[in-house]
Amino acid sequence: MQTSILAFRGRRYLWAALALIVICIAAYWIDDPQEPPNGGTLLGYALGTLGALLIVWLTWFGIRKRNYTSTSGSVQGWLSAHVYFGVALLVVVLLHAGFQFGWNVHTLAFVFMVLVIASGLYGVAIYMRYPERLSENRGGASRSELLDQLEDIDRRSRRVAQKLPEPFQEFVTSGIRRTELGSTLWQRLRNEDRSRIQLPGSATTVANQGQEAAMDWLAEQQSRADADSATTIAELSALLRNKRKLLRQVREDLRLQAGIEIWLYAHVPLTAALLMALLTHIVTVFLYW
Amino acid sequence: MKFELVIVGAGPAGLSAAAHAETLGLNYLLIESSAAPANTIQRYQKGKHVMAEPAVVPLRSDLRFAAGTREAILGSWQSGLDELGVNIRYNTEAIAISGSKPNFELTLLDGETLTAESIVLAIGLQGNPRRIGVEGETDRSVQYTLDDPDEYRDETIAVVGAGDAAIENAVALARNNTVIIINRRDEFARAKDGNLALITRAIEDESISCFYNTGVASIEPAVAINLNTETGETRIPCNRIIARIGAIPPRKFVESTGIRFLSDDPTTLPELSSQYESNVAGLYVIGALGGYPLIKQAMNQGYEVVEFIKGNTILPADHNILEEKFRHLPYGRDVDDTLAIIRNNIPLFENVNGLVLRELVLASELLTPAKSDVIFHKNDYTNTFISVVEGEVEVETDSGNLITLGPGQFFGEMSLLSGRRRSATVRASGSCVLLETPRREIVKLMNSYQQVRKVIDRHFIVRTLRAGLVPDAPQSELEVVAETAELLSFRAGDVLFREGDESNGLHLIRNGSVSVSRNIGGRSIVTTYVAAGNYVGEMGLVGEAKRSATVTATVATESVFLRADIFQTMLSRNSGLRERIQTKVKERISENLRMEAAPDAGDLISFLMQQGLGEATDVLLIDETLCIGCDNCETACAETHDGTSRLKRAAGPSYAQVHVPTSCRHCEDPHCMKDCPPDAIRRAPNGEVYIEDSCIGCGNCEQNCPYGVIQMASAKEEAPSLLNWVLTGTGAAPGQRQPAAATTAIKKAVKCDMCKDLSGGPACVRACPTGAAIRMSPSDFVNLTKKAS
């Protein structure tokens, strides 16, 4: 029903960015400087100024996004333009440098810029694919609803365990207390299950990835129990199976959400580094004129 | 004992009346059924800020009152009562009033009788709590309210009741006490979903024990409760019994005194003179029961009624306001004369009680537009009702004809009743005087006076027929049709007619909306949604005789039903009608074909209708294939609205990757407007339902909104400058502002106002970086389904 940032308004910013690229390449083609093309020619300065302005404007997106009363277009339009002109920047800067590289601060700025653009493109790819996966994985429920369901299962498990001997209650409590969803972005991203459990009769905890250890222990108890307890234990393991399914769903939700956010942890600091390197690049150029 | 005056009920009205009776030296008594004055305000939460609306009306009372905290107001009243030495008896409930002026007999619950020359009823609308109705019900161990659940510890408490109040009390008490809840039925059917979950969980956890299908047999003092359970009698010793089994509405008691009400509608008012005297001479009604829910109005009436009883004539407190309102009219300045002109010129108000008319005019605006000034534009969303006092206006119809309305006629009832946009532009055709009345007042009037309702309904039908079906039919013919048309109402989910039924007539949807579904391959598939102002059932009338689809109300809906024979007569008389209907039928058939090809799209529409979006005018939806969950929409909302977001992105259901977040959908007939004491909820011309600053923070709208989109919030601290935050990180991050310490107490209702005061439109949509957030009107839902298919 809605268009993505790439397709925004008939891809108007794609065409604008392409036009910019064509104009720059044409100028580079026509230009016939005394020396080999580089940042020091007239065109080189012009392209350099354009590149620097583009970088400042691209960075300004972070401000525009948070300026909620701004009436200059929509944030979606800004992001669409941000993406296309961000890519165009690469061409502008390559032409500015006349494809000359070296082990110096100028190339350092270029490297940072490429990293920023690359991380941005990765972000675009994520934005195009992850939202749909998030939605499919949640199946119409919200994350807090999934968490509520988990809590409900825990509550019911405790109640069922009360019909069984003491160790079962310890088992359930320990399982609940030591189930982890991943506290850091990194753990969520890697879908790391660091859940553990202290099984009755043991002094230490064991890994309980995917609630496997808990399921195994219950299965063993069930096989040894009398008919009455066996039914109750079966009830407990049905709950646990449900819990495992829900946990998988919540973890996937957290993983995808982390994926949507994580690239910004590269994109934004790299932008800061780029701005510093850019400033150094400009200052040194004029210092050694 | 014999008094000149007995005042029943020590709320703001009764207290003010008693204080003035004291000042004037009357032999009077104020009685109050609870143990303290102002019972309703006592029950407000601690520290709640109480407002003093309407600001324009001056206070007229011997007690002080200004906006402030609950404690400050109760304190100032108490000291006022003490200083004056007001004669007040607490824990005294009147159960009957008999006799007549000047010999009324007032019977109290304990059997005592009081004699009075006049009686003022200031008992409000809450009613007295319903008692258990068994032996021991008045024992000291039984209470019918609970102020502070934390007051009790380590007690065994029996809670009687199964409604929200009983559940909330039981759950709160269970934190520190052993609680038994006694439910007459086998489930908690009357409770809100949230409370139902709470009590079910508590019973499962065994933190509360519950007796289902159980009645109270008797109560033993000091203390035990005897129960009739399914399996026999049980005796449960306990420390305390709390019964929360609802309240007895005061109307029954009031009617038992001989006072008449204007109609049977539960919202209607007693018949009162302009001096607050009822049809029973010597019996007066003031305050909320008389239709004045605000504290200041009630206190003013308390003062005035005592003056009237003394035989004094004083001008009502609103006299100056009316004078000001009438200043620009060409009638001179006398308030009563101007009111008489309004009544005489507008037949609709002919039989309306003086006090009611005065209140209506007070809430209305008198417009004096110049020639060709626009009163309202076609497609505006306003919903006021306008009567022509003098002069003429012109209505521009779709067919280009001008209809002239003269003195005594009215317009604006179409939007008022349907909640939809204005159907025509209206201009002044010369200098004229118009009375523009807010929706709430006119609805109140319609509920009180059957005659008013009937006239407005009939006009509505005639004008609807003219707008949609037969623009050229003569008025006389339409009036005959209107006479025979039936007004039907349906609840959400009710079926108007079923596929395969005999076609017996046409429904003009007056308000609400319906969905049309057909049985396709054994599955019921929604083919379209029809909004108010349109009609359904035409297919069966021009072609086949059987209904070709099932039509279901998506929300509470009213329709004007035209019987088939009347419709056929109209068809034979109006040449253009058949053609119009056939065009409509053609549209329906092509819709059907499209939806048959894409059955899933129908499921999406049904899903949206299940969310109550059939009554929406503008709804926020989120395309889940684009949403990255950044919550920039919420942050944008908070940052443009004093720090509180009015939408919750993650909350709410989704279907086919369309998410309906918790956010105002600006209903056609807004539930929130139903019971707003200061009438602070308004609809702007573009359709935004918004809350004005005169909100008193009572929370009624929050309760009445079925979609949970209104919250009570206090102002947040000032936003730091954005650049400053970006560069230095000082101050709160966007969307993270905290309540401003100084004003935490003042909470007002806040909701989405569609950013009507921002240029550029809704901030949530403009701030969405991926374009996932959209606002749309239900008539555009069909566009969503194009994607779904």
Short mmCIF file of N, CA and C in Angstrom, two decimals, chain B residues 481-610:
data_model
loop_
_atom_site.label_atom_id
_atom_site.label_comp_id
_atom_site.label_asym_id
_atom_site.label_seq_id
_atom_site.Cartn_x
_atom_site.Cartn_y
_atom_site.Cartn_z
N VAL B 481 -43.30 10.38 2.24
CA VAL B 481 -42.35 9.26 2.37
C VAL B 481 -41.74 9.26 3.77
N ALA B 482 -41.34 10.45 4.23
CA ALA B 482 -40.69 10.55 5.54
C ALA B 482 -41.63 10.05 6.64
N GLU B 483 -42.91 10.32 6.44
CA GLU B 483 -43.90 9.91 7.42
C GLU B 483 -43.93 8.39 7.57
N THR B 484 -43.76 7.68 6.44
CA THR B 484 -43.87 6.22 6.47
C THR B 484 -42.52 5.54 6.72
N ALA B 485 -41.44 6.30 6.59
CA ALA B 485 -40.13 5.68 6.78
C ALA B 485 -39.94 5.30 8.24
N GLU B 486 -39.21 4.21 8.46
CA GLU B 486 -38.96 3.77 9.82
C GLU B 486 -37.51 4.03 10.18
N LEU B 487 -37.28 4.39 11.43
CA LEU B 487 -35.92 4.57 11.90
C LEU B 487 -35.53 3.31 12.66
N LEU B 488 -34.52 2.58 12.16
CA LEU B 488 -34.13 1.34 12.82
C LEU B 488 -32.75 1.50 13.43
N SER B 489 -32.53 0.85 14.58
CA SER B 489 -31.17 0.89 15.10
C SER B 489 -30.63 -0.52 15.30
N PHE B 490 -29.35 -0.64 15.06
CA PHE B 490 -28.67 -1.94 15.11
C PHE B 490 -27.44 -1.81 15.99
N ARG B 491 -27.14 -2.89 16.71
CA ARG B 491 -25.89 -2.90 17.45
C ARG B 491 -24.78 -3.45 16.56
N ALA B 492 -23.53 -3.23 16.95
CA ALA B 492 -22.42 -3.76 16.16
C ALA B 492 -22.62 -5.26 15.99
N GLY B 493 -22.53 -5.76 14.77
CA GLY B 493 -22.66 -7.19 14.53
C GLY B 493 -24.08 -7.62 14.16
N ASP B 494 -25.06 -6.74 14.39
CA ASP B 494 -26.44 -7.08 14.00
C ASP B 494 -26.54 -7.13 12.46
N VAL B 495 -27.42 -7.98 11.98
CA VAL B 495 -27.59 -8.13 10.54
C VAL B 495 -28.80 -7.30 10.09
N LEU B 496 -28.62 -6.44 9.08
CA LEU B 496 -29.73 -5.65 8.55
C LEU B 496 -30.61 -6.55 7.68
N PHE B 497 -29.96 -7.30 6.79
CA PHE B 497 -30.67 -8.35 6.06
C PHE B 497 -29.66 -9.37 5.55
N ARG B 498 -30.20 -10.57 5.23
CA ARG B 498 -29.33 -11.67 4.84
C ARG B 498 -29.46 -11.99 3.36
N GLU B 499 -28.39 -12.48 2.80
CA GLU B 499 -28.39 -12.96 1.43
C GLU B 499 -29.50 -14.00 1.30
N GLY B 500 -30.34 -13.86 0.27
CA GLY B 500 -31.40 -14.83 0.05
C GLY B 500 -32.74 -14.44 0.66
N ASP B 501 -32.72 -13.44 1.58
CA ASP B 501 -33.98 -12.95 2.14
C ASP B 501 -34.82 -12.32 1.04
N GLU B 502 -36.12 -12.22 1.32
CA GLU B 502 -37.01 -11.47 0.42
C GLU B 502 -36.61 -9.99 0.50
N SER B 503 -36.53 -9.29 -0.65
CA SER B 503 -36.21 -7.86 -0.62
C SER B 503 -37.43 -7.08 -0.19
N ASN B 504 -37.35 -6.47 0.98
CA ASN B 504 -38.55 -5.78 1.44
C ASN B 504 -38.36 -4.27 1.57
N GLY B 505 -37.20 -3.76 1.20
CA GLY B 505 -37.03 -2.32 1.29
C GLY B 505 -35.58 -1.89 1.19
N LEU B 506 -35.40 -0.58 1.34
CA LEU B 506 -34.09 0.04 1.17
C LEU B 506 -33.67 0.68 2.49
N HIS B 507 -32.39 0.51 2.85
CA HIS B 507 -31.88 1.15 4.07
C HIS B 507 -30.98 2.33 3.70
N LEU B 508 -31.34 3.51 4.21
CA LEU B 508 -30.42 4.65 4.12
C LEU B 508 -29.65 4.65 5.42
N ILE B 509 -28.34 4.52 5.33
CA ILE B 509 -27.56 4.45 6.57
C ILE B 509 -27.45 5.87 7.14
N ARG B 510 -28.02 6.06 8.32
CA ARG B 510 -28.05 7.39 8.88
C ARG B 510 -26.78 7.67 9.70
N ASN B 511 -26.39 6.76 10.56
CA ASN B 511 -25.06 6.87 11.16
C ASN B 511 -24.51 5.48 11.41
N GLY B 512 -23.20 5.42 11.73
CA GLY B 512 -22.54 4.13 11.82
C GLY B 512 -22.10 3.70 10.43
N SER B 513 -21.92 2.41 10.22
CA SER B 513 -21.55 1.92 8.91
C SER B 513 -21.85 0.44 8.85
N VAL B 514 -21.89 -0.11 7.65
CA VAL B 514 -22.19 -1.54 7.50
C VAL B 514 -21.17 -2.17 6.56
N SER B 515 -21.02 -3.49 6.68
CA SER B 515 -20.21 -4.19 5.71
C SER B 515 -21.13 -5.12 4.92
N VAL B 516 -20.79 -5.28 3.65
CA VAL B 516 -21.59 -6.11 2.77
C VAL B 516 -20.79 -7.38 2.52
N SER B 517 -21.39 -8.55 2.72
CA SER B 517 -20.64 -9.77 2.47
C SER B 517 -21.48 -10.73 1.63
N ARG B 518 -20.80 -11.58 0.89
CA ARG B 518 -21.50 -12.55 0.07
C ARG B 518 -20.91 -13.91 0.33
N ASN B 519 -21.74 -14.89 0.11
CA ASN B 519 -21.28 -16.26 0.27
C ASN B 519 -20.65 -16.71 -1.04
N ILE B 520 -19.33 -16.86 -1.00
CA ILE B 520 -18.63 -17.26 -2.21
C ILE B 520 -17.89 -18.55 -1.93
N GLY B 521 -18.27 -19.59 -2.63
CA GLY B 521 -17.64 -20.89 -2.43
C GLY B 521 -17.73 -21.36 -0.99
N GLY B 522 -18.90 -21.17 -0.37
CA GLY B 522 -19.09 -21.66 0.98
C GLY B 522 -18.45 -20.80 2.04
N ARG B 523 -17.87 -19.68 1.63
CA ARG B 523 -17.19 -18.83 2.60
C ARG B 523 -17.81 -17.44 2.54
N SER B 524 -18.02 -16.84 3.70
CA SER B 524 -18.60 -15.50 3.69
C SER B 524 -17.48 -14.49 3.45
N ILE B 525 -17.59 -13.73 2.36
CA ILE B 525 -16.51 -12.81 2.00
C ILE B 525 -17.03 -11.38 2.00
N VAL B 526 -16.34 -10.52 2.74
CA VAL B 526 -16.75 -9.12 2.77
C VAL B 526 -16.40 -8.48 1.43
N THR B 527 -17.38 -7.90 0.77
CA THR B 527 -17.08 -7.30 -0.52
C THR B 527 -16.93 -5.80 -0.43
N THR B 528 -17.58 -5.19 0.53
CA THR B 528 -17.37 -3.75 0.64
C THR B 528 -17.86 -3.22 1.98
N TYR B 529 -17.53 -1.96 2.20
CA TYR B 529 -17.91 -1.26 3.43
C TYR B 529 -18.73 -0.06 2.99
N VAL B 530 -19.85 0.15 3.63
CA VAL B 530 -20.72 1.27 3.24
C VAL B 530 -20.86 2.22 4.42
N ALA B 531 -20.51 3.48 4.19
CA ALA B 531 -20.50 4.46 5.27
C ALA B 531 -21.86 5.15 5.38
N ALA B 532 -22.03 5.87 6.49
CA ALA B 532 -23.27 6.62 6.69
C ALA B 532 -23.46 7.61 5.54
N GLY B 533 -24.73 7.88 5.22
CA GLY B 533 -25.02 8.80 4.13
C GLY B 533 -25.27 8.06 2.82
N ASN B 534 -24.98 6.77 2.78
CA ASN B 534 -25.23 5.97 1.58
C ASN B 534 -26.39 5.01 1.84
N TYR B 535 -26.74 4.25 0.83
CA TYR B 535 -27.84 3.31 1.03
C TYR B 535 -27.43 1.90 0.63
N VAL B 536 -28.12 0.92 1.18
CA VAL B 536 -27.91 -0.48 0.81
C VAL B 536 -29.28 -1.13 0.60
N GLY B 537 -29.29 -2.20 -0.19
CA GLY B 537 -30.52 -2.94 -0.41
C GLY B 537 -31.19 -2.58 -1.71
N GLU B 538 -30.51 -1.81 -2.54
CA GLU B 538 -31.14 -1.36 -3.78
C GLU B 538 -31.18 -2.46 -4.83
N MET B 539 -30.21 -3.40 -4.77
CA MET B 539 -30.12 -4.40 -5.84
C MET B 539 -31.40 -5.23 -5.93
N GLY B 540 -31.87 -5.64 -4.77
CA GLY B 540 -33.07 -6.46 -4.74
C GLY B 540 -34.30 -5.72 -5.21
N LEU B 541 -34.28 -4.40 -5.16
CA LEU B 541 -35.48 -3.63 -5.46
C LEU B 541 -35.65 -3.34 -6.95
N VAL B 542 -34.54 -3.28 -7.66
CA VAL B 542 -34.68 -3.01 -9.09
C VAL B 542 -34.60 -4.28 -9.93
N GLY B 543 -33.90 -5.29 -9.44
CA GLY B 543 -33.74 -6.49 -10.26
C GLY B 543 -34.41 -7.67 -9.60
N GLU B 544 -33.58 -8.59 -9.13
CA GLU B 544 -34.10 -9.80 -8.51
C GLU B 544 -34.82 -9.47 -7.20
N ALA B 545 -35.69 -10.36 -6.81
CA ALA B 545 -36.48 -10.06 -5.63
C ALA B 545 -35.83 -10.55 -4.35
N LYS B 546 -34.71 -11.29 -4.48
CA LYS B 546 -34.03 -11.79 -3.29
C LYS B 546 -32.80 -10.92 -3.01
N ARG B 547 -32.46 -10.83 -1.72
CA ARG B 547 -31.25 -10.10 -1.34
C ARG B 547 -30.02 -10.81 -1.91
N SER B 548 -29.12 -10.05 -2.50
CA SER B 548 -27.97 -10.68 -3.12
C SER B 548 -26.76 -10.70 -2.20
N ALA B 549 -26.88 -10.10 -1.01
CA ALA B 549 -25.76 -10.08 -0.09
C ALA B 549 -26.27 -9.92 1.33
N THR B 550 -25.39 -10.20 2.29
CA THR B 550 -25.72 -9.99 3.69
C THR B 550 -25.12 -8.66 4.13
N VAL B 551 -25.90 -7.85 4.85
CA VAL B 551 -25.40 -6.56 5.31
C VAL B 551 -25.39 -6.56 6.84
N THR B 552 -24.23 -6.26 7.41
CA THR B 552 -24.03 -6.33 8.86
C THR B 552 -23.55 -4.99 9.37
N ALA B 553 -24.08 -4.57 10.50
CA ALA B 553 -23.61 -3.32 11.12
C ALA B 553 -22.21 -3.55 11.68
N THR B 554 -21.25 -2.69 11.31
CA THR B 554 -19.89 -2.86 11.84
C THR B 554 -19.76 -2.20 13.20
N VAL B 555 -20.56 -1.18 13.44
CA VAL B 555 -20.60 -0.48 14.74
C VAL B 555 -22.07 -0.20 15.00
N ALA B 556 -22.38 0.43 16.12
CA ALA B 556 -23.78 0.79 16.37
C ALA B 556 -24.25 1.67 15.21
N THR B 557 -25.35 1.27 14.59
CA THR B 557 -25.77 1.90 13.34
C THR B 557 -27.27 2.20 13.38
N GLU B 558 -27.64 3.33 12.76
CA GLU B 558 -29.06 3.62 12.59
C GLU B 558 -29.36 3.72 11.11
N SER B 559 -30.49 3.19 10.69
CA SER B 559 -30.84 3.33 9.28
C SER B 559 -32.27 3.81 9.15
N VAL B 560 -32.50 4.53 8.04
CA VAL B 560 -33.86 4.92 7.69
C VAL B 560 -34.34 3.88 6.69
N PHE B 561 -35.42 3.17 7.04
CA PHE B 561 -35.86 2.06 6.22
C PHE B 561 -37.07 2.47 5.38
N LEU B 562 -36.94 2.35 4.05
CA LEU B 562 -38.04 2.65 3.15
C LEU B 562 -38.62 1.34 2.65
N ARG B 563 -39.89 1.09 2.91
CA ARG B 563 -40.51 -0.16 2.49
C ARG B 563 -40.53 -0.26 0.97
N ALA B 564 -40.53 -1.48 0.45
CA ALA B 564 -40.45 -1.70 -0.99
C ALA B 564 -41.58 -1.00 -1.74
N ASP B 565 -42.81 -1.06 -1.20
CA ASP B 565 -43.92 -0.46 -1.94
C ASP B 565 -43.77 1.06 -2.05
N ILE B 566 -43.27 1.69 -0.96
CA ILE B 566 -43.05 3.14 -1.01
C ILE B 566 -41.97 3.46 -2.03
N PHE B 567 -40.97 2.62 -2.01
CA PHE B 567 -39.86 2.83 -2.94
C PHE B 567 -40.33 2.71 -4.39
N GLN B 568 -41.20 1.69 -4.63
CA GLN B 568 -41.69 1.51 -6.00
C GLN B 568 -42.51 2.72 -6.45
N THR B 569 -43.29 3.30 -5.54
CA THR B 569 -44.05 4.51 -5.88
C THR B 569 -43.09 5.63 -6.26
N MET B 570 -42.00 5.76 -5.46
CA MET B 570 -41.02 6.79 -5.76
C MET B 570 -40.41 6.55 -7.13
N LEU B 571 -40.14 5.28 -7.42
CA LEU B 571 -39.54 4.93 -8.72
C LEU B 571 -40.47 5.37 -9.86
N SER B 572 -41.75 5.13 -9.69
CA SER B 572 -42.68 5.43 -10.76
C SER B 572 -42.82 6.94 -10.94
N ARG B 573 -42.62 7.71 -9.86
CA ARG B 573 -42.84 9.15 -9.97
C ARG B 573 -41.60 9.93 -10.38
N ASN B 574 -40.43 9.36 -10.11
CA ASN B 574 -39.21 10.12 -10.36
C ASN B 574 -38.38 9.44 -11.43
N SER B 575 -38.33 10.06 -12.57
CA SER B 575 -37.72 9.41 -13.73
C SER B 575 -36.22 9.17 -13.51
N GLY B 576 -35.54 10.08 -12.83
CA GLY B 576 -34.09 9.94 -12.69
C GLY B 576 -33.68 8.86 -11.70
N LEU B 577 -34.60 8.46 -10.84
CA LEU B 577 -34.24 7.57 -9.74
C LEU B 577 -33.75 6.21 -10.23
N ARG B 578 -34.50 5.64 -11.20
CA ARG B 578 -34.12 4.32 -11.68
C ARG B 578 -32.69 4.32 -12.20
N GLU B 579 -32.38 5.39 -12.94
CA GLU B 579 -31.06 5.49 -13.53
C GLU B 579 -29.97 5.55 -12.45
N ARG B 580 -30.23 6.39 -11.42
CA ARG B 580 -29.25 6.52 -10.33
C ARG B 580 -29.03 5.18 -9.64
N ILE B 581 -30.14 4.48 -9.41
CA ILE B 581 -30.03 3.20 -8.72
C ILE B 581 -29.26 2.21 -9.60
N GLN B 582 -29.55 2.24 -10.90
CA GLN B 582 -28.87 1.29 -11.78
C GLN B 582 -27.36 1.53 -11.83
N THR B 583 -26.97 2.83 -11.82
CA THR B 583 -25.53 3.13 -11.78
C THR B 583 -24.91 2.52 -10.52
N LYS B 584 -25.62 2.68 -9.41
CA LYS B 584 -25.14 2.16 -8.13
C LYS B 584 -25.01 0.63 -8.21
N VAL B 585 -26.01 0.00 -8.79
CA VAL B 585 -26.00 -1.46 -8.90
C VAL B 585 -24.81 -1.91 -9.72
N LYS B 586 -24.54 -1.18 -10.80
CA LYS B 586 -23.40 -1.53 -11.65
C LYS B 586 -22.09 -1.47 -10.85
N GLU B 587 -21.95 -0.39 -10.06
CA GLU B 587 -20.76 -0.25 -9.21
C GLU B 587 -20.62 -1.44 -8.27
N ARG B 588 -21.73 -1.80 -7.63
CA ARG B 588 -21.71 -2.92 -6.69
C ARG B 588 -21.27 -4.21 -7.37
N ILE B 589 -21.79 -4.44 -8.57
CA ILE B 589 -21.47 -5.69 -9.26
C ILE B 589 -19.98 -5.74 -9.59
N SER B 590 -19.42 -4.60 -10.02
CA SER B 590 -18.00 -4.65 -10.37
C SER B 590 -17.15 -4.82 -9.11
N GLU B 591 -17.61 -4.20 -8.00
CA GLU B 591 -16.93 -4.41 -6.72
C GLU B 591 -16.93 -5.90 -6.36
N ASN B 592 -18.11 -6.49 -6.51
CA ASN B 592 -18.26 -7.91 -6.18
C ASN B 592 -17.30 -8.77 -6.98
N LEU B 593 -17.22 -8.47 -8.28
CA LEU B 593 -16.35 -9.27 -9.13
C LEU B 593 -14.90 -9.15 -8.69
N ARG B 594 -14.51 -7.92 -8.35
CA ARG B 594 -13.13 -7.70 -7.95
C ARG B 594 -12.81 -8.47 -6.66
N MET B 595 -13.74 -8.41 -5.70
CA MET B 595 -13.49 -9.06 -4.43
C MET B 595 -13.57 -10.57 -4.55
N GLU B 596 -14.41 -11.05 -5.45
CA GLU B 596 -14.47 -12.50 -5.64
C GLU B 596 -13.15 -13.03 -6.13
N ALA B 597 -12.46 -12.22 -6.92
CA ALA B 597 -11.17 -12.64 -7.45
C ALA B 597 -10.10 -12.60 -6.36
N ALA B 598 -10.35 -11.85 -5.31
CA ALA B 598 -9.34 -11.70 -4.26
C ALA B 598 -9.98 -11.86 -2.90
N PRO B 599 -10.34 -13.08 -2.53
CA PRO B 599 -11.08 -13.28 -1.27
C PRO B 599 -10.31 -12.81 -0.04
N ASP B 600 -8.96 -12.83 -0.07
CA ASP B 600 -8.20 -12.42 1.11
C ASP B 600 -8.39 -10.94 1.42
N ALA B 601 -8.61 -10.16 0.36
CA ALA B 601 -8.79 -8.73 0.56
C ALA B 601 -10.01 -8.47 1.44
N GLY B 602 -11.04 -9.28 1.25
CA GLY B 602 -12.24 -9.15 2.08
C GLY B 602 -11.93 -9.43 3.54
N ASP B 603 -11.03 -10.39 3.78
CA ASP B 603 -10.65 -10.69 5.16
C ASP B 603 -9.97 -9.50 5.81
N LEU B 604 -9.18 -8.77 5.03
CA LEU B 604 -8.51 -7.59 5.58
C LEU B 604 -9.55 -6.55 5.97
N ILE B 605 -10.54 -6.36 5.11
CA ILE B 605 -11.59 -5.39 5.45
C ILE B 605 -12.34 -5.84 6.70
N SER B 606 -12.67 -7.13 6.77
CA SER B 606 -13.37 -7.56 8.00
C SER B 606 -12.51 -7.34 9.22
N PHE B 607 -11.20 -7.61 9.09
CA PHE B 607 -10.31 -7.38 10.23
C PHE B 607 -10.37 -5.92 10.66
N LEU B 608 -10.29 -5.02 9.70
CA LEU B 608 -10.29 -3.59 10.04
C LEU B 608 -11.63 -3.19 10.67
N MET B 609 -12.71 -3.79 10.18
CA MET B 609 -14.02 -3.48 10.74
C MET B 609 -14.13 -4.01 12.17
N GLN B 610 -13.51 -5.18 12.42
CA GLN B 610 -13.54 -5.73 13.78
C GLN B 610 -12.82 -4.80 14.76
#
